[in-house]
mmCIF file of C-alpha atoms and ligand atoms in Angstrom:
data_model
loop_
_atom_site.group_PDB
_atom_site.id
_atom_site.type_symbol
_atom_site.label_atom_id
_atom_site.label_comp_id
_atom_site.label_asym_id
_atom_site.label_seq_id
_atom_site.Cartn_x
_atom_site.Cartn_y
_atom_site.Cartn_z
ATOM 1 C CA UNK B 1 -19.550 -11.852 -13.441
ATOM 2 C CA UNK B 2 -16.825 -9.495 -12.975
ATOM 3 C CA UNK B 3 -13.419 -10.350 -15.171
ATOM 4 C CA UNK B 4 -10.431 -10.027 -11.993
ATOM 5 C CA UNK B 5 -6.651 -10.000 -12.191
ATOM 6 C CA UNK B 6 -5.212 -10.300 -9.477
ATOM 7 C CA UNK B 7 -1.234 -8.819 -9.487
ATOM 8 C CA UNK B 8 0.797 -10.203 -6.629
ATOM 9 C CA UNK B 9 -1.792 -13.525 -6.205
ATOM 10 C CA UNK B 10 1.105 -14.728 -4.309
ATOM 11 C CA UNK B 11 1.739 -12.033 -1.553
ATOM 12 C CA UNK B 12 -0.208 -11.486 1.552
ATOM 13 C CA UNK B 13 -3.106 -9.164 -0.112
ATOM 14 C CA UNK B 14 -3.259 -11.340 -3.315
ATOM 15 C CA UNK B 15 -3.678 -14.608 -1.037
ATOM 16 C CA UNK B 16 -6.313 -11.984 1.140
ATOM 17 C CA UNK B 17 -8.305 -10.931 -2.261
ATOM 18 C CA UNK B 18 -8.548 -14.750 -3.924
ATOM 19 C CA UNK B 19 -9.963 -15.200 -0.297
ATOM 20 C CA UNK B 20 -12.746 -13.046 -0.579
ATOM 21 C CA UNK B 21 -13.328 -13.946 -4.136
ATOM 22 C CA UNK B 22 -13.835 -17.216 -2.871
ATOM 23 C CA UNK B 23 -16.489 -15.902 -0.776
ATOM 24 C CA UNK B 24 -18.357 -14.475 -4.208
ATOM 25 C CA UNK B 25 -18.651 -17.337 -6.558
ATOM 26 C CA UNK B 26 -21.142 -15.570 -8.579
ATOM 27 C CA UNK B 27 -19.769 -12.193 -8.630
ATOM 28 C CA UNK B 28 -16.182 -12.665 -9.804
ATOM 29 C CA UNK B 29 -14.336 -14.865 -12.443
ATOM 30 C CA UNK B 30 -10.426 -14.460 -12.380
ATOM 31 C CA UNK B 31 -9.430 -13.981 -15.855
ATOM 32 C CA UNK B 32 -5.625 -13.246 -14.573
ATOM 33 C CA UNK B 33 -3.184 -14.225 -12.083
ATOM 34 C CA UNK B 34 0.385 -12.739 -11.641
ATOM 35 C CA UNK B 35 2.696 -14.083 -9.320
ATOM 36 C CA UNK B 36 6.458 -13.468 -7.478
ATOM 37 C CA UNK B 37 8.516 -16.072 -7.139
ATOM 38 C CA UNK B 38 6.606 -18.896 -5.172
ATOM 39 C CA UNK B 39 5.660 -20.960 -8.271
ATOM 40 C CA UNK B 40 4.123 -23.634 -6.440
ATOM 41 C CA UNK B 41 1.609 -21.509 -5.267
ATOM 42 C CA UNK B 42 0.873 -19.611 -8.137
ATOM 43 C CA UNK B 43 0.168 -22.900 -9.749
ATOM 44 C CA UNK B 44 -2.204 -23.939 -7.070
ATOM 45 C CA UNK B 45 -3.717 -20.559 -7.604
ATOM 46 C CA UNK B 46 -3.826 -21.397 -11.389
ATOM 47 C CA UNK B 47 -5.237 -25.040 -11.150
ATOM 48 C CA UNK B 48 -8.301 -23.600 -8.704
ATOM 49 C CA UNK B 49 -8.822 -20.214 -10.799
ATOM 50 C CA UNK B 50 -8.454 -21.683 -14.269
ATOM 51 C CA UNK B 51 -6.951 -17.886 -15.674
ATOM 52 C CA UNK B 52 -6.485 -16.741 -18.879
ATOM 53 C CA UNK B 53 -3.075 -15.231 -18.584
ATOM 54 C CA UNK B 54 -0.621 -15.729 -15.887
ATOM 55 C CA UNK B 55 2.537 -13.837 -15.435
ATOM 56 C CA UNK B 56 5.127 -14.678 -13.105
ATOM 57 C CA UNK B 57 8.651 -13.070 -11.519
ATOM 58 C CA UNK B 58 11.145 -15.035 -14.549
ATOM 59 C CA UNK B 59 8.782 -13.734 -17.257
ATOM 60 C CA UNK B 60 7.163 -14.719 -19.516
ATOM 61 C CA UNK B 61 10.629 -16.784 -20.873
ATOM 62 C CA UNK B 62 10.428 -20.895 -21.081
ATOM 63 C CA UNK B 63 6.843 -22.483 -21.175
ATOM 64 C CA UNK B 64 6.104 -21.994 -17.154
ATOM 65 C CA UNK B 65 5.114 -25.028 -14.627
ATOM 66 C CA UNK B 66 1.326 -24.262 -15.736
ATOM 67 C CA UNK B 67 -0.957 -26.025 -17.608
ATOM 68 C CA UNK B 68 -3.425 -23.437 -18.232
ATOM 69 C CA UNK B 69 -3.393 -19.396 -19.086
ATOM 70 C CA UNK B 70 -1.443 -18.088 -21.498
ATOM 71 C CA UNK B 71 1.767 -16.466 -20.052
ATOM 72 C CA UNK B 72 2.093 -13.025 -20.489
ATOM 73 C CA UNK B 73 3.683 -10.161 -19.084
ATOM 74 C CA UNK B 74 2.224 -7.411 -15.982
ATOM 75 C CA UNK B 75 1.523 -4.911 -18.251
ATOM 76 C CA UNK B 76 0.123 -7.286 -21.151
ATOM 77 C CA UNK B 77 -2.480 -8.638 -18.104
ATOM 78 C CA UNK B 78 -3.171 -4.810 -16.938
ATOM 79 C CA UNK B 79 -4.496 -4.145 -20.249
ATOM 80 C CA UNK B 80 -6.339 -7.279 -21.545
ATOM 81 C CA UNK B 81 -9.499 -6.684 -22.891
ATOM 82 C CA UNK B 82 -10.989 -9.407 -20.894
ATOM 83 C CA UNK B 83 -9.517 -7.976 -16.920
ATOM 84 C CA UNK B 84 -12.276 -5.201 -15.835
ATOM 85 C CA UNK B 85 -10.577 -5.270 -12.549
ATOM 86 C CA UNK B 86 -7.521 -5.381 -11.998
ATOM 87 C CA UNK B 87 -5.897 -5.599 -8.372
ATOM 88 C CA UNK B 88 -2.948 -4.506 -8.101
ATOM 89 C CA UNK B 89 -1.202 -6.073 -4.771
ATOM 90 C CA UNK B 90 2.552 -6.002 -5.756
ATOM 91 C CA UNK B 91 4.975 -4.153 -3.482
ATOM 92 C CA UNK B 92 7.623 -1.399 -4.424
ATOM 93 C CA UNK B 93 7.611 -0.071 -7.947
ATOM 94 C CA UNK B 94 6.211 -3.299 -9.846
ATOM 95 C CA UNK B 95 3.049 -2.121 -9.532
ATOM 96 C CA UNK B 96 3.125 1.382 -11.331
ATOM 97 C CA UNK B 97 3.055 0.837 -15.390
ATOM 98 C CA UNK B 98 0.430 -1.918 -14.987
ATOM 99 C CA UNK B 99 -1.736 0.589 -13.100
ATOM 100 C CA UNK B 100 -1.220 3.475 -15.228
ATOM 101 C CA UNK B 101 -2.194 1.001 -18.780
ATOM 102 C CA UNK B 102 -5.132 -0.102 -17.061
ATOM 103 C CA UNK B 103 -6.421 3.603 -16.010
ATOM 104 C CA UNK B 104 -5.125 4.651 -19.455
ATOM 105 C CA UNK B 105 -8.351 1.726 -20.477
ATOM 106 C CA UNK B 106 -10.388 3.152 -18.123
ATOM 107 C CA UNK B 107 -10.931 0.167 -16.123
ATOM 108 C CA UNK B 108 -11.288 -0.173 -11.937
ATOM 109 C CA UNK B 109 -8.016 -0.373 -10.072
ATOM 110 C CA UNK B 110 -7.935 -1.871 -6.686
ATOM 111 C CA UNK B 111 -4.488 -0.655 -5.530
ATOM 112 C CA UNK B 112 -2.992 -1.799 -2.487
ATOM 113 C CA UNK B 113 0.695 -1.111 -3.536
ATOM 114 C CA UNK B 114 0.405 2.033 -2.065
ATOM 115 C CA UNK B 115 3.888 2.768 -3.428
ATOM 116 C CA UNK B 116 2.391 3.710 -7.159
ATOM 117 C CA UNK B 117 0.722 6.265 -5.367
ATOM 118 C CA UNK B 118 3.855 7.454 -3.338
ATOM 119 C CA UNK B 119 6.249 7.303 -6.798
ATOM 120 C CA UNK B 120 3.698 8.827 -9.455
ATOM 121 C CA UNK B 121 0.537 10.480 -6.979
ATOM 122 C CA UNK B 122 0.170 13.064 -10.014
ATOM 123 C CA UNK B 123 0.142 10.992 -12.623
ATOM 124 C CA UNK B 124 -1.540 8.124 -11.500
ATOM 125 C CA UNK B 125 -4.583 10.706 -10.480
ATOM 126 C CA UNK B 126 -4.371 12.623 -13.440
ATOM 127 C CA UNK B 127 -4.715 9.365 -15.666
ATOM 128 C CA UNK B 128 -7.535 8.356 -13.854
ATOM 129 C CA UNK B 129 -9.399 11.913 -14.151
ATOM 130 C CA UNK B 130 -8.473 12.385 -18.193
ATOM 131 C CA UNK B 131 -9.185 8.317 -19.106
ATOM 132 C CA UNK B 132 -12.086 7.644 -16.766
ATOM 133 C CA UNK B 133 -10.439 5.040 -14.523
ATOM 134 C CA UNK B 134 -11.431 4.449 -10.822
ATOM 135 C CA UNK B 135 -8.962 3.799 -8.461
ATOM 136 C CA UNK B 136 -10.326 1.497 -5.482
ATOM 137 C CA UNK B 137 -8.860 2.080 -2.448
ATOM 138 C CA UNK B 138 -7.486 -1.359 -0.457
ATOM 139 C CA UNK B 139 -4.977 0.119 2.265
ATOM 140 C CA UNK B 140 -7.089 0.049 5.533
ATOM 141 C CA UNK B 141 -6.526 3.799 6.035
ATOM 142 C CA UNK B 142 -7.244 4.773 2.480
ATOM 143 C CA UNK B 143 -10.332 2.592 2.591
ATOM 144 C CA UNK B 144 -11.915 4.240 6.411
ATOM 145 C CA UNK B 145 -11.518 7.851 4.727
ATOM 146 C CA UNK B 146 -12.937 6.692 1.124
ATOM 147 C CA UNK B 147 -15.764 5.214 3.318
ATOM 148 C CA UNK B 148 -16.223 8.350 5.622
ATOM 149 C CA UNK B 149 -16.282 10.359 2.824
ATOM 150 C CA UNK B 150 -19.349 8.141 1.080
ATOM 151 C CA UNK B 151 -21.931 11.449 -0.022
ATOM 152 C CA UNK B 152 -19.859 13.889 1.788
ATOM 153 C CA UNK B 153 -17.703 15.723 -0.531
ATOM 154 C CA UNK B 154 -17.981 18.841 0.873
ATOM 155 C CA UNK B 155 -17.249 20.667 4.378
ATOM 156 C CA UNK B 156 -14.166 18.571 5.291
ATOM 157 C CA UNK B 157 -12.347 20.189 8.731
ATOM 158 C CA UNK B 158 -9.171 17.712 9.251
ATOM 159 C CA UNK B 159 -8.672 13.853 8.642
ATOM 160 C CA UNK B 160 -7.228 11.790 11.294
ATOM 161 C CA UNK B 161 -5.150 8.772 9.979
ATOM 162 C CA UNK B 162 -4.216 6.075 13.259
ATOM 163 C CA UNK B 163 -1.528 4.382 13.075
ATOM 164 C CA UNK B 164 -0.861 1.289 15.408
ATOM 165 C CA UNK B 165 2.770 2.277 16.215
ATOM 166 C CA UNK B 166 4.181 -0.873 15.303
ATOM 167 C CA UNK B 167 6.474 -3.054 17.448
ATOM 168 C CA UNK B 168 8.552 -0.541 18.514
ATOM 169 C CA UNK B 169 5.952 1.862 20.554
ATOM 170 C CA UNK B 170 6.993 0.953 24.013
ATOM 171 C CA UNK B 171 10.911 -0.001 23.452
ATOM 172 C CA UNK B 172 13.506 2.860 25.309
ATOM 173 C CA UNK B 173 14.852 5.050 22.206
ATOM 174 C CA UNK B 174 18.273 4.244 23.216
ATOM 175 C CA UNK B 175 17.271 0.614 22.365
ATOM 176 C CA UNK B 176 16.016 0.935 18.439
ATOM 177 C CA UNK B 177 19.442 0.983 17.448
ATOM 178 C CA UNK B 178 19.866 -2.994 18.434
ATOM 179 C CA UNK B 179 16.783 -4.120 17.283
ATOM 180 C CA UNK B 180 16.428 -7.016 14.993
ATOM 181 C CA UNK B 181 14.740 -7.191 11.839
ATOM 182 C CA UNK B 182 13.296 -10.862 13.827
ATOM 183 C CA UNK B 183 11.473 -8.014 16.146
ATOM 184 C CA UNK B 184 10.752 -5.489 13.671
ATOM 185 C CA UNK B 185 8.534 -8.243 11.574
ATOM 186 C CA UNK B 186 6.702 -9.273 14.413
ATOM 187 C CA UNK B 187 4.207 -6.627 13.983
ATOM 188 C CA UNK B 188 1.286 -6.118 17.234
ATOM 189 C CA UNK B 189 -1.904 -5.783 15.072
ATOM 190 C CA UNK B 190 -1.466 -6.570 11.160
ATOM 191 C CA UNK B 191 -0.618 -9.467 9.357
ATOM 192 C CA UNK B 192 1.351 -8.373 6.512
ATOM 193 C CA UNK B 193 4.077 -8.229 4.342
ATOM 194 C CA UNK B 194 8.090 -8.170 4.988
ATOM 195 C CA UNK B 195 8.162 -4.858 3.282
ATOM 196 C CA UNK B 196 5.318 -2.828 4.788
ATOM 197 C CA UNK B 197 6.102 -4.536 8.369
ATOM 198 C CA UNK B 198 9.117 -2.817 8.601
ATOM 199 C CA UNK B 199 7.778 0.520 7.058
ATOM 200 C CA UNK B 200 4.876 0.389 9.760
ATOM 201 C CA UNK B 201 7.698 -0.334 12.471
ATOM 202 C CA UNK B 202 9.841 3.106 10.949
ATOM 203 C CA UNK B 203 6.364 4.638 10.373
ATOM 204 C CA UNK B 204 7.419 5.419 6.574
ATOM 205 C CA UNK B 205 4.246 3.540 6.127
ATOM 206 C CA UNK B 206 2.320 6.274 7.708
ATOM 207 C CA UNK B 207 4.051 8.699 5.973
ATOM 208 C CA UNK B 208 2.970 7.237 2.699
ATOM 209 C CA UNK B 209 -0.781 6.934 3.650
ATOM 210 C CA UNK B 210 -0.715 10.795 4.226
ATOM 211 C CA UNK B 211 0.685 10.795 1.044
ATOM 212 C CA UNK B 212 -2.006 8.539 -0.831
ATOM 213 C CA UNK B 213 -4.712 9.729 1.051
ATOM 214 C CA UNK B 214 -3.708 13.296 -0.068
ATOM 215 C CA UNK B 215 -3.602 12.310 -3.577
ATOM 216 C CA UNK B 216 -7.032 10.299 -3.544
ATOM 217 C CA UNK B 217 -9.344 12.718 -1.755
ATOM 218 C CA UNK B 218 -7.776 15.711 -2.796
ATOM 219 C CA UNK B 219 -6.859 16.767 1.212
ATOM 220 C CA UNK B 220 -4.446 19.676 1.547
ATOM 221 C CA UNK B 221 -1.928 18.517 3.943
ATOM 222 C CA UNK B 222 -2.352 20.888 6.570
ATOM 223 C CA UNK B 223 -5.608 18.885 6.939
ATOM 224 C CA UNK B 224 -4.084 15.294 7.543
ATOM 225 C CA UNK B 225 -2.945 13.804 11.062
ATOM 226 C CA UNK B 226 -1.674 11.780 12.514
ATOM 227 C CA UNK B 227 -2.174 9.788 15.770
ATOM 228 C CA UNK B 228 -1.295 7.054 17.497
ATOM 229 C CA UNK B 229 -3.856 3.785 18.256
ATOM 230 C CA UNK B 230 -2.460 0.895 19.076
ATOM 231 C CA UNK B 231 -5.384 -1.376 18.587
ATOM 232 C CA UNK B 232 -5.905 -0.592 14.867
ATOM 233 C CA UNK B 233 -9.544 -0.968 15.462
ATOM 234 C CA UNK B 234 -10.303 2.488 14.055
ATOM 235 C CA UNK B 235 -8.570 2.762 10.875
ATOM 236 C CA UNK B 236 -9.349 6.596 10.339
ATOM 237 C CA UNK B 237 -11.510 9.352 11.005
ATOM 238 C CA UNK B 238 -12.912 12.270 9.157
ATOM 239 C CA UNK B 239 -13.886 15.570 11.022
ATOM 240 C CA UNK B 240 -16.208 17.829 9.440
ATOM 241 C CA UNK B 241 -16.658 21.961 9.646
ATOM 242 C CA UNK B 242 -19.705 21.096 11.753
ATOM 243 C CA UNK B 243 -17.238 19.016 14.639
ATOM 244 C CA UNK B 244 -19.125 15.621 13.844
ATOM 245 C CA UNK B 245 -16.491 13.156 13.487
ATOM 246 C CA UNK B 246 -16.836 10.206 10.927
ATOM 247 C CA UNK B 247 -14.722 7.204 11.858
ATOM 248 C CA UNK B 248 -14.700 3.754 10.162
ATOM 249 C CA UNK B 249 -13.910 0.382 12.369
ATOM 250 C CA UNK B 250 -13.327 -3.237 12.240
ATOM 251 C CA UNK B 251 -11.349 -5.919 13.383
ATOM 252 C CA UNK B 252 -7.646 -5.662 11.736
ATOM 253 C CA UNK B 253 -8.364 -7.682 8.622
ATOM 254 C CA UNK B 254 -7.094 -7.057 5.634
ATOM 255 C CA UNK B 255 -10.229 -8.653 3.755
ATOM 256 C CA UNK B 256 -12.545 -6.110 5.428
ATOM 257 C CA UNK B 257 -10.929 -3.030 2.993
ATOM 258 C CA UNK B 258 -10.358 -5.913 -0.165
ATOM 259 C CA UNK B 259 -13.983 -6.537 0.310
ATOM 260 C CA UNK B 260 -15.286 -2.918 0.112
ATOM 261 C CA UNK B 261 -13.024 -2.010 -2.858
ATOM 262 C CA UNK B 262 -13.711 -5.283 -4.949
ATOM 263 C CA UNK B 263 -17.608 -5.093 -4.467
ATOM 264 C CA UNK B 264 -17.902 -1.371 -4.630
ATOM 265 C CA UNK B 265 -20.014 0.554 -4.936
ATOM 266 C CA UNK B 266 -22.057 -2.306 -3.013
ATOM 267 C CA UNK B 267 -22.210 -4.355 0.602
ATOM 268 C CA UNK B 268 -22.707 -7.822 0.474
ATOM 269 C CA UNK B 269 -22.032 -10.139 3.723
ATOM 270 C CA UNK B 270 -19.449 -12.711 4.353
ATOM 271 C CA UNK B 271 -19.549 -14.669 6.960
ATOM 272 C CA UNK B 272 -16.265 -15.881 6.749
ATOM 273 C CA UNK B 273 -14.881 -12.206 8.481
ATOM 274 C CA UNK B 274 -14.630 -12.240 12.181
ATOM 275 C CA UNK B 275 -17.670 -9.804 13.209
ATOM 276 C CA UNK B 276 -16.812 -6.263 15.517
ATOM 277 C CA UNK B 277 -17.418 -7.636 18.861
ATOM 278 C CA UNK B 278 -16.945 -3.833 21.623
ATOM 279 C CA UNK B 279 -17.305 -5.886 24.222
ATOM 280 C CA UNK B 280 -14.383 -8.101 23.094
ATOM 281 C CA UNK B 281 -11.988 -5.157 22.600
ATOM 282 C CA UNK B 282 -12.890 -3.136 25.194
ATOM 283 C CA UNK B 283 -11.113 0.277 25.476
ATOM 284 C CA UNK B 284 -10.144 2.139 22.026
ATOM 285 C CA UNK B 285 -7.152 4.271 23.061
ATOM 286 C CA UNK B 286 -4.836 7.170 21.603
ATOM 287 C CA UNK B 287 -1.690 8.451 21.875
ATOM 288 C CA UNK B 288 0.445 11.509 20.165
ATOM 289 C CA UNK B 289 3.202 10.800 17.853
ATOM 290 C CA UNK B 290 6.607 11.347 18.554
ATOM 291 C CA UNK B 291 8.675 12.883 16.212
ATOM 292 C CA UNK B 292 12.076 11.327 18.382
ATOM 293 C CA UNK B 293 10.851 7.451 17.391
ATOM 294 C CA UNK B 294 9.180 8.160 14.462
ATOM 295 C CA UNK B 295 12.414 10.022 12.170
ATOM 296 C CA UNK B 296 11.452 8.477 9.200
ATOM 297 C CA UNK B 297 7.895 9.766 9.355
ATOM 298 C CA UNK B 298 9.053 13.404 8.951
ATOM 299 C CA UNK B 299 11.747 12.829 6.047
ATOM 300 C CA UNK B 300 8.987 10.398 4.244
ATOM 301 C CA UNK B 301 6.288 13.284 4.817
ATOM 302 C CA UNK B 302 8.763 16.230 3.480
ATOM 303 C CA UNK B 303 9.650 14.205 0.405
ATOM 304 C CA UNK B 304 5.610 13.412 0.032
ATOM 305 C CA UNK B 305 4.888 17.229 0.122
ATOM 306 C CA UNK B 306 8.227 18.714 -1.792
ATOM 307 C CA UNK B 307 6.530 16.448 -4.744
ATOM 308 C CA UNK B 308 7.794 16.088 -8.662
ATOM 309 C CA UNK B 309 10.754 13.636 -8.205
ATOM 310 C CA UNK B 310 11.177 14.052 -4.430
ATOM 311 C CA UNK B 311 8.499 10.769 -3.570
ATOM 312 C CA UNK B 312 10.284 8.496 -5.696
ATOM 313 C CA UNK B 313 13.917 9.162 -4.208
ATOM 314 C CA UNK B 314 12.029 8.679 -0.789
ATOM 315 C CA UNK B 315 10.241 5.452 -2.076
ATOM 316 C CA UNK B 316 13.439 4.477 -3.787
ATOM 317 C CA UNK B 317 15.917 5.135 -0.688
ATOM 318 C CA UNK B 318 13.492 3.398 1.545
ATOM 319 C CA UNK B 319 13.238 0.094 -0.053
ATOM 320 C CA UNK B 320 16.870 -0.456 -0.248
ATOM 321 C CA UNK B 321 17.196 0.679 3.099
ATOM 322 C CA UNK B 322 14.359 -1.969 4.220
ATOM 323 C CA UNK B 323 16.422 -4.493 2.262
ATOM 324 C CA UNK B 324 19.537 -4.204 3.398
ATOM 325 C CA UNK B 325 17.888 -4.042 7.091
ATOM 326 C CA UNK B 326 16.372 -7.082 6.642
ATOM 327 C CA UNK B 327 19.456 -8.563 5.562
ATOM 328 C CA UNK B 328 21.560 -7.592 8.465
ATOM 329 C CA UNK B 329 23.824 -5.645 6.734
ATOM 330 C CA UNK B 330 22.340 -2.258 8.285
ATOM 331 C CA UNK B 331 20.900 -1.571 11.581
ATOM 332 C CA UNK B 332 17.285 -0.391 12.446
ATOM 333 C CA UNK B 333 18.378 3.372 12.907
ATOM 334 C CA UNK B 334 20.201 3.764 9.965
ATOM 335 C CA UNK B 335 17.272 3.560 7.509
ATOM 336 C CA UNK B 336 16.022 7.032 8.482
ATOM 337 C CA UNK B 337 19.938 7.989 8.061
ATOM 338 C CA UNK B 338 20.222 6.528 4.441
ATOM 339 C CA UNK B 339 16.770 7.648 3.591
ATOM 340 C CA UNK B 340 17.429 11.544 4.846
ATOM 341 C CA UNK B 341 21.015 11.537 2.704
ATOM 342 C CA UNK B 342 19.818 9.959 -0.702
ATOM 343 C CA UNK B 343 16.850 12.563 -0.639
ATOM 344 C CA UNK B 344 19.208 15.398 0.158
ATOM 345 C CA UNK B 345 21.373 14.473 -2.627
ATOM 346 C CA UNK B 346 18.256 14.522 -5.185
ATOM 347 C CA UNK B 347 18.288 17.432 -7.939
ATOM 348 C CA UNK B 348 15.395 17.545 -9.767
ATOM 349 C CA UNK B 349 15.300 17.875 -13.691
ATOM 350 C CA UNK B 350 12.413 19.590 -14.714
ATOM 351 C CA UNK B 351 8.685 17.921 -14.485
ATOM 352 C CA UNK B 352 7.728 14.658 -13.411
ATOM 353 C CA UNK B 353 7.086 13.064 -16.244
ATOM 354 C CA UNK B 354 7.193 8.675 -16.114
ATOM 355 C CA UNK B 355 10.600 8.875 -17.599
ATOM 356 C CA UNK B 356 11.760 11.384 -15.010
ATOM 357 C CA UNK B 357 10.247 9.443 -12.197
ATOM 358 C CA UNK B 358 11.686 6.525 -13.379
ATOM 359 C CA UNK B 359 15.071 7.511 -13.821
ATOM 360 C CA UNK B 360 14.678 9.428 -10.320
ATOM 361 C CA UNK B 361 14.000 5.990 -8.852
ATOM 362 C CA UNK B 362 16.733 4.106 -10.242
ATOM 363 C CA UNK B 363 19.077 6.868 -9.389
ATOM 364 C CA UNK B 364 18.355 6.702 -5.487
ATOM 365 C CA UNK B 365 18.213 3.050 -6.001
ATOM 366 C CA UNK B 366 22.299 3.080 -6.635
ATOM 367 C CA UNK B 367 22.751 5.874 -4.631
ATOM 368 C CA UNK B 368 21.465 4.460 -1.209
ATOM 369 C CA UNK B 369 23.348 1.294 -1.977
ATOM 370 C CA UNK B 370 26.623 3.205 -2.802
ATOM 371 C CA UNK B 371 26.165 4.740 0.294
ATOM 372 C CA UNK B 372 25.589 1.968 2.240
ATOM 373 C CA UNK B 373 28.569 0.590 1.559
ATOM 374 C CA UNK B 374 30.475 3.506 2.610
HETATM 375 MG MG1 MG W 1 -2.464 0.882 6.004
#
C-alpha cells in the first residue's frame, strides 16, 4: 500500500482525494493529514484515517483536539520518510515549501494548488528534473493534456485549454461592475473552492493553467489557447503536426483528475464516479474569448510569460484582491485594476531564487492592500 498525505484534507480537493481513497482500500494507507481551520473535520478525518502526523492551521502549538498522529508541521509531513505521496491541495502560497522538500526527496507530488506552479514554475520543475520527483497533475486541464500527451512526446502543433467561462459569460459588461461576490461563487459547472471560484469567474484561473501547463509539458506559449466551453465536458485538447486532435472528457468531477494522478501510471474503476453519458449532454459547444470580460486573463498571462518575480506579484496581487472582493470591501472590476497596478509597480532584483520569490510575494501582498485602501 501506498503511504498518502494529504495537505488541505479539509478543502474541497482534500475532502475529493480521501473520497477516492476510500474507493481503494487496498491501494492507499494515509500516513498524513493536514488541515485549515475546520478542526472538527480534520478530526473526523483523523479518527477514520488513523495518520501518523497531522498538522493543522494554529500549528503545531498546544496538544491539538486529536487523539492520534503526532502533530507536526507542513513541511515536517512533506518530508517524512513514511509519505511516498504527498497531495498537495492547499490554496495560495501554503503549498510551495512542502512541495519543493518533498521533490527535493524525490517522492510523487499530486499538486492541485496550482499556485506553486504559478509562484515558483522554474523551480518547482527544475527540482523535480535534478532530485527525481514526479509531479502529478490534479487540475482538470493539467490532467486532459498530461493524458493526451500519454506516448506522444513528440510532434505537438498547439494545445487548446477550455475554459467554462464562469458565471459571468452571458452578464452585459456594463453589469460586472455590480456583481456580488454571492454571484461570483455560484459557479455553472465546478464545485470548488472560494478562491479558485472567483479566479475562474475573472478567468485568472485560466491564466494560471496556461501558466502550469507551460511549465509541466514544456509548451512554448505561442502554442497554448484558449477557448471558451461552457459545459466543461472537454477539459482540453492537444493538436498534433499531423491535424489529429487529442481531447480528454468527462463529467465535471473533480475525482475523475484526483483519480488519474493518485493511481498513475495505472486505471482502475470506481464505480462511485458518475459515468460519460453523450446522450445525456447532448451538444459540446465553443465560443472565443473576449479579451473586454476577461481583463484579468491578459495581465495574469503577461506576468506568467515576463517570468522571474513577475508570477508571484501576479499570484500575490490576485489573492488579496480575491479577498478583499469577497469581503465587500472592493468591487468585481477592480481586481483586474489592483492586479494590473501592483504588477506594474514590481522591480525585479536579480534571479528568482526562493528567497527572491518569497520576498516578491510578500511585497505585492502589502502593496495591493496599501493600495486598496487608497
Ligand atoms: Mg482547472
Amino acid at each position: 500500500m501506498k503511504g498518502i498525505a494529504v495537505l488541505g484534507s479539509t478543502g474541497s480537493i482534500g475532502r475529493q482525494t480521501l473520497d477516492v481513497v476510500r474507493a481503494f482500500p487496498d491501494e492507499f494507507r494515509v500516513v498524513g493529514l493536514g488541515g485549515g481551520s475546520n478542526l472538527e473535520l480534520l478530526s473526523a478525518q483523523v479518527r477514520e484515517f488513523q495518520p501518523l502526523f497531522v498538522s493543522w492551521a494554529e500549528g503545531v502549538q498546544g496538544p491539538g483536539p486529536f487523539t492520534t498522529g503526532r502533530l507536526v508541521t507542513m513541511e515536517e509531513m512533506a518530508q517524512a520518510p513514511e509519505v511516498e505521496l504527498l497531495v498537495v491541495a492547499t490554496t495560495g502560497k501554503a503549498g510551495l515549501i512542502p512541495t519543493l522538500l518533498a521533490l527535493e526527496r524525490g517522492k510523487a507530488v499530486a499538486l492541485a494548488n496550482k499556485e506553486v506552479i504559478i509562484m515558483a514554475g522554474e523551480l518547482v520543475t527544475r527540482y523535480a528534473r535534478s532530485y527525481g520527483g514526479t509531479i502529478l497533475p490534479v487540475d482538470s486541464e493539467a490532467s486532459a493534456i498530461w493524458q493526451c500527451l500519454r506516448g506522444e512526446d513528440q510532434g505537438i502543433s498547439r494545445v487548446i485549454l477550455t475554459a467554462s467561462g464562469g458565471p459571468f459569460r452571458r452578464v452585459p459588461l456594463d453589469d460586472l461592475k455590480a456583481v456580488t461576490p454571492e454571484e461570483a461563487l455560484r459557479h455553472p459547472t465546478w464545485q470548488m473552492g472560494r478562491k479558485i471560484t472567483i479566479d475562474s469567474a475573472t478567468l485568472v484561473n485560466k491564466a494560471f493553467e496556461v501558466i502550469e501547463v507551460h511549465w509541466l509539458f514544456d509548451i512554448p506559449w505561442q502554442k497554448i489557447e484558449v477557448i471558451i466551453h461552457p459545459q466543461s465536458i472537454i477539459h482540453s485538447m492537444v493538436e498534433f503536426v499531423d491535424g489529429s486532435v487529442k481531447a480528454q472528457l468527462s463529467p465535471p468531477d473533480m475525482r475523475f483528475p484526483i483519480q488519474c494522478a493518485l493511481l498513475y501510471p495505472r486505471r482502475l474503476p470506481n464505480d462511485s464516479l458518475t459515468r460519460f453519458d453523450p446522450l445525456a449532454i447532448g451538444a459540446l459547444t465553443f465560443e472565443p474569448l473576449e479579451p473586454e470580460r476577461y481583463p484579468c486573463f491578459a495581465i495574469a498571462l503577461e506576468a506568467g510569460k515576463r517570468g522571474g518575480t513577475f508570477p508571484a506579484v501576479l499570484n500575490a496581487a490576485d489573492e488579496v484582491a480575491v479577498e478583499l472582493f469577497l469581503e465587500g470591501r472592493i468591487g468585481f472590476t477592480d481586481i483586474p485594476e489592483l492586479m494590473e497596478r501592483v504588477v506594474s509597480e514590481h522591480r525585479p532584483s536579480g534571479e528568482a531564487t526562493l528567497e527572491a520569490i518569497l520576498a516578491a510575494d510578500e511585497w505585492a501582498r502589502e502593496r495591493a492592500r496599501a493600495l486598496a485602501r487608497v
